[in-house]
mmCIF file of C-alpha atoms in Angstrom:
data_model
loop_
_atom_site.group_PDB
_atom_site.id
_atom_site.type_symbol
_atom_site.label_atom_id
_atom_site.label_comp_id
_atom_site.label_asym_id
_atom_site.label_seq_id
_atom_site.Cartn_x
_atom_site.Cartn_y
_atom_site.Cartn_z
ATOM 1 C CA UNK A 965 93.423 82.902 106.273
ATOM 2 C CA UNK A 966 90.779 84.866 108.320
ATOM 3 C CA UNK A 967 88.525 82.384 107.882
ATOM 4 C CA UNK A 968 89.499 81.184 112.064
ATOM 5 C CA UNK A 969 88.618 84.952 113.278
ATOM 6 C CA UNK A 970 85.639 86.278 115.134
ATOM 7 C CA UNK A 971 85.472 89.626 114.490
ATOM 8 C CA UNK A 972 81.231 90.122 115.577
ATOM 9 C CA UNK A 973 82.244 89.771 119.280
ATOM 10 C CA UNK A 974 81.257 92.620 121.697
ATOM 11 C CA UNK A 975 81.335 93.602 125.359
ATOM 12 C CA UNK A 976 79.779 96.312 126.763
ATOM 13 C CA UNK A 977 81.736 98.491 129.222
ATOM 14 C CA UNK A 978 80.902 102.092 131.067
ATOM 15 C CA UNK A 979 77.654 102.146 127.759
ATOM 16 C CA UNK A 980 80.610 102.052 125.479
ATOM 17 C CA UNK A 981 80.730 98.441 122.552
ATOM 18 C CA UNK A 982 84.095 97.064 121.876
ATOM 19 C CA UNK A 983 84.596 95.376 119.013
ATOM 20 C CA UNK A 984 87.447 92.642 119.208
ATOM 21 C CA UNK A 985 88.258 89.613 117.434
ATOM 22 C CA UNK A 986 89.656 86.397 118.434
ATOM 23 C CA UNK A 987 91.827 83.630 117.050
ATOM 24 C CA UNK A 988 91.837 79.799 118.063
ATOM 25 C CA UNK A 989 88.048 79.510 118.964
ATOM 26 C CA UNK A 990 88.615 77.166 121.006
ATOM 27 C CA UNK A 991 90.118 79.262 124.048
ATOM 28 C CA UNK A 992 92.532 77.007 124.839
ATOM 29 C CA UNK A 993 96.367 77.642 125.773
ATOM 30 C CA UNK A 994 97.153 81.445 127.876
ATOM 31 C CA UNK A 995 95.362 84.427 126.251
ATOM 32 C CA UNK A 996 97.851 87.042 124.201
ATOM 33 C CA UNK A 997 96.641 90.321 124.205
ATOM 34 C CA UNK A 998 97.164 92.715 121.428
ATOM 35 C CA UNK A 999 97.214 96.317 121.428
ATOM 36 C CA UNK A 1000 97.300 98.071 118.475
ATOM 37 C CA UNK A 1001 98.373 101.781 117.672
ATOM 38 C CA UNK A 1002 97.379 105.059 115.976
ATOM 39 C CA UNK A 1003 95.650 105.557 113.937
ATOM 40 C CA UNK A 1004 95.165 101.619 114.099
ATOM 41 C CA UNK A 1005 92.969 98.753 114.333
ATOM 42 C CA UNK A 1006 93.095 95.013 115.596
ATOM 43 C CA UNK A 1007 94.019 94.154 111.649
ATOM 44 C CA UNK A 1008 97.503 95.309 112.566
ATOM 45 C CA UNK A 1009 98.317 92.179 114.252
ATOM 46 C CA UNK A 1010 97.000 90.031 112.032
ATOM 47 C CA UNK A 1011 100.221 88.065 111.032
ATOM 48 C CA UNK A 1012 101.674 87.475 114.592
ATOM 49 C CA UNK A 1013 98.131 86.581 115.345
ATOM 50 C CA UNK A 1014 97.833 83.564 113.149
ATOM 51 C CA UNK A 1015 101.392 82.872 113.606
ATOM 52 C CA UNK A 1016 100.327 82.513 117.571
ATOM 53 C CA UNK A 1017 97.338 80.971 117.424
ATOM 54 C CA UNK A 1018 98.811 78.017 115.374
ATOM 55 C CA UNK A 1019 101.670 77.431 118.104
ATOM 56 C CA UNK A 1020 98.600 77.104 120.619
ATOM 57 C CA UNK A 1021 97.855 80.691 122.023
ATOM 58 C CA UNK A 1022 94.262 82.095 122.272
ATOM 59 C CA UNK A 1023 94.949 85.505 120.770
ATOM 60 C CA UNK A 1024 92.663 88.408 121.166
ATOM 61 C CA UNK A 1025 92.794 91.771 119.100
ATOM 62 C CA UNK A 1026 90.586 94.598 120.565
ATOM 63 C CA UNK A 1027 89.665 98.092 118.427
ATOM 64 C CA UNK A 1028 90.401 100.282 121.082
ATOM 65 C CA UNK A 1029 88.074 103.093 122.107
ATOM 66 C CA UNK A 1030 87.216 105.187 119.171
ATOM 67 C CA UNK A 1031 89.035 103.290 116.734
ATOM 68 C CA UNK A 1032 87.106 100.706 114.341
ATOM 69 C CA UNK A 1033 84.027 99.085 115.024
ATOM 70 C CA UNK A 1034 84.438 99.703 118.909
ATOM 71 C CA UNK A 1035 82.140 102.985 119.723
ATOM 72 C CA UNK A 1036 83.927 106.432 120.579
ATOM 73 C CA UNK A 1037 83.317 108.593 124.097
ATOM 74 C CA UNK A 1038 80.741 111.105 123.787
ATOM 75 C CA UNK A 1039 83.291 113.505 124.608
ATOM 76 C CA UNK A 1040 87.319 114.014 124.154
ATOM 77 C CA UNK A 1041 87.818 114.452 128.214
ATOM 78 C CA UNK A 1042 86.246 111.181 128.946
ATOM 79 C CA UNK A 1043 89.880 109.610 127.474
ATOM 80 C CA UNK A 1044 91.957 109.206 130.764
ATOM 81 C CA UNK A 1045 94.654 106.565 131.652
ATOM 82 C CA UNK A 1046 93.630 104.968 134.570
ATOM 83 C CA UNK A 1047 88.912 105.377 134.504
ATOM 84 C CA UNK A 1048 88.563 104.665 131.021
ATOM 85 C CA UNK A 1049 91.838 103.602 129.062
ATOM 86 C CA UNK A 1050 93.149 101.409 131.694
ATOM 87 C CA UNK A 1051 89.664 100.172 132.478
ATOM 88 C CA UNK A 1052 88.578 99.285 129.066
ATOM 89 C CA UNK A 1053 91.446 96.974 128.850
ATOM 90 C CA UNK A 1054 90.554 95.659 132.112
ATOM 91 C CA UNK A 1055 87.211 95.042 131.231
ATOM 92 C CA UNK A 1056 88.682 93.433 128.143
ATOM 93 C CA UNK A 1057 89.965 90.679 130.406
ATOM 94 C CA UNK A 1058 88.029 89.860 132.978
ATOM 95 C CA UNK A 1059 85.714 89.189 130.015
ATOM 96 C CA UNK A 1060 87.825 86.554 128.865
ATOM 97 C CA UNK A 1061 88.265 85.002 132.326
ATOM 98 C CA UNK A 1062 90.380 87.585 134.335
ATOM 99 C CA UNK A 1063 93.403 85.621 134.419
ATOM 100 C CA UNK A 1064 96.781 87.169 133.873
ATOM 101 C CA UNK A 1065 97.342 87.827 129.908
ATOM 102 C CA UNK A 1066 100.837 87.711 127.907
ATOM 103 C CA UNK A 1067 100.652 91.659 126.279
ATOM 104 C CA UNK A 1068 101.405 92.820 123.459
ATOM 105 C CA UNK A 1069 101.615 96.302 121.983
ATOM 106 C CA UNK A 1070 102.280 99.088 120.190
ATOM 107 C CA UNK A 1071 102.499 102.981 119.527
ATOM 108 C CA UNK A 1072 99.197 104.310 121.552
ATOM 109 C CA UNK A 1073 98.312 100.815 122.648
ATOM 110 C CA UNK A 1074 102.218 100.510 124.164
ATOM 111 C CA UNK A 1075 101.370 103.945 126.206
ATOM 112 C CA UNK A 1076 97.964 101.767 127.253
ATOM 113 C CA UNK A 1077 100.306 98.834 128.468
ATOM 114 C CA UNK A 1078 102.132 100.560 130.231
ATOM 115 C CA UNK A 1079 99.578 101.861 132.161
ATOM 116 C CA UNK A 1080 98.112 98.693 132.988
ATOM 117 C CA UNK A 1081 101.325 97.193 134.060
ATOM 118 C CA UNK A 1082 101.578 100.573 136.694
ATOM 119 C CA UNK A 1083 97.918 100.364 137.870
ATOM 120 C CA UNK A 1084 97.310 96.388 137.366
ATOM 121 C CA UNK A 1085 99.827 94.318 137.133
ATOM 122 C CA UNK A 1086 97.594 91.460 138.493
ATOM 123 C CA UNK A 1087 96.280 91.392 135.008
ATOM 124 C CA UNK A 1088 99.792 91.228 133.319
ATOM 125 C CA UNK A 1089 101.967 88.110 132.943
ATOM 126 C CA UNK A 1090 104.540 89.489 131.007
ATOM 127 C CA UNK A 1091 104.653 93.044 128.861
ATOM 128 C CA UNK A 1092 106.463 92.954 125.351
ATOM 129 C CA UNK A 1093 106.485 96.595 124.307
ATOM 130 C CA UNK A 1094 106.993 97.215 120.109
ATOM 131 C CA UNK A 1095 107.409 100.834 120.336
ATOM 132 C CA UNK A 1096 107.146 103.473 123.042
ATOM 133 C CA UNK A 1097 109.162 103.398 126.022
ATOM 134 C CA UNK A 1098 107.570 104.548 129.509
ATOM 135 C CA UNK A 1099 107.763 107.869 130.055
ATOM 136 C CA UNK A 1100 106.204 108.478 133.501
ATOM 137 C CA UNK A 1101 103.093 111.189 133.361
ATOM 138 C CA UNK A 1102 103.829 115.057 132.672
ATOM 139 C CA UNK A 1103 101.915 116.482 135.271
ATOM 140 C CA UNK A 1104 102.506 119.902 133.799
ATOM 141 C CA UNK A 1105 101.798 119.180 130.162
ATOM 142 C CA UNK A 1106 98.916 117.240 128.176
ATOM 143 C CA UNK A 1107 100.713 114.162 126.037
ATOM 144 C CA UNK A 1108 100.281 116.173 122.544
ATOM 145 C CA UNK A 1109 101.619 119.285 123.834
ATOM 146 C CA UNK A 1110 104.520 116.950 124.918
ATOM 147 C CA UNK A 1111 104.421 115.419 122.101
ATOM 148 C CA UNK A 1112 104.816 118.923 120.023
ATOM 149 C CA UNK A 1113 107.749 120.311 122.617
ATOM 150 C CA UNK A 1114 109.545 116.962 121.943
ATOM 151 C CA UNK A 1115 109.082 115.964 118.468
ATOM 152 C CA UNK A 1116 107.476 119.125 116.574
ATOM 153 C CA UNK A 1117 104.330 119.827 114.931
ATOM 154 C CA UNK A 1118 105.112 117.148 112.305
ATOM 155 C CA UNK A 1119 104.887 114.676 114.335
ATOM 156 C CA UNK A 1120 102.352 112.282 113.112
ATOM 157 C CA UNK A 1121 100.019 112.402 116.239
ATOM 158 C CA UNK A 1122 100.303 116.358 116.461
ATOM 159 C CA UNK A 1123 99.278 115.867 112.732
ATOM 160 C CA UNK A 1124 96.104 114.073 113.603
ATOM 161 C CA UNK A 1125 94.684 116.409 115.972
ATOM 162 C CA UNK A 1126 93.993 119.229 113.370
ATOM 163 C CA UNK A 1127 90.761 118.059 111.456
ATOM 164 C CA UNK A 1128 90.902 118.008 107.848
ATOM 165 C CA UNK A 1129 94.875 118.572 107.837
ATOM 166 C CA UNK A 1130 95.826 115.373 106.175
ATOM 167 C CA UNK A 1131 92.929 115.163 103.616
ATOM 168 C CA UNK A 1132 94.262 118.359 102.314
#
């Protein structure tokens, strides 16, 4: 079945290599974008992804920054919404033509789409949202530490920030 994907191409962006793949080679038909979550990869939308492409769609997948194949900032603070997330996605795009995409996402990549609806909805023809609702930025708290206040240290992104925790 994953004998249709391209999973070897790569765009550069800000000295940073996403890896993404792509379904219905062809590029014909609008351009769904997915977003995947965390601790995700493009792999999670594999079944909506051939389901799409056969109805027509070009469908494209990305590892997001630091996840998979797609390289990782040299440092934690480089992550913000609207330089680097946003962008990235951006970039994502306009490499693909720059035209308007149909997005889709999930978990972290839901909090991306959001974002990119706020600061570009040029590049959004409609947003369908599997998971997180929009919470507008805390100005006053990082999103883990709102993350803990809300949902506790259990939480399985508060989980993920301690190294080593869950091989233990």
């Amino acid at each position: 079945m994953l004998n249709s994907v391209n999973i070897t191409k790569r765009i550069e962006v800000w000295k940073i290599a996403f890896n993404f793949c792509f379904f219905n080679e062809l590029k014909y038909g609008p351009i769904i974008l997915f977003l995947h979550g965390f601790p995700e990869l493009w792999y999670s939308w594999c079944h909506q992804i051939h389901a799409l492409a056969a109805l027509g769609y070009h469908c494209v997948a990305p590892d997001l920054r630091g996840y998979g194949d797609t390289d990782a900032s040299p440092s934690a603070t480089s992550y913000t919404c609207l330089h680097v997330v946003v962008g990235d996605v951006v970039a994502l795009i306009d490499s693909l033509g720059g035209e308007a995409v149909y997005l889709v996402a999930h978990d972290w990549g839901a909090i991306i789409g959001w974002y990119l609806c706020l600061f570009r909805p040029d590049k959004v023809k409609a947003y369908a949202c599997m998971s997180m609702p929009y919470r507008p930025r805390n100005q006053k708290m990082k999103p883990v530490e709102t993350m803990r206040a809300l949902f506790g240290e259990e939480y399985y992104m508060c989980r993920f920030q301690v190294c080593c925790l869950l091989q233990s």
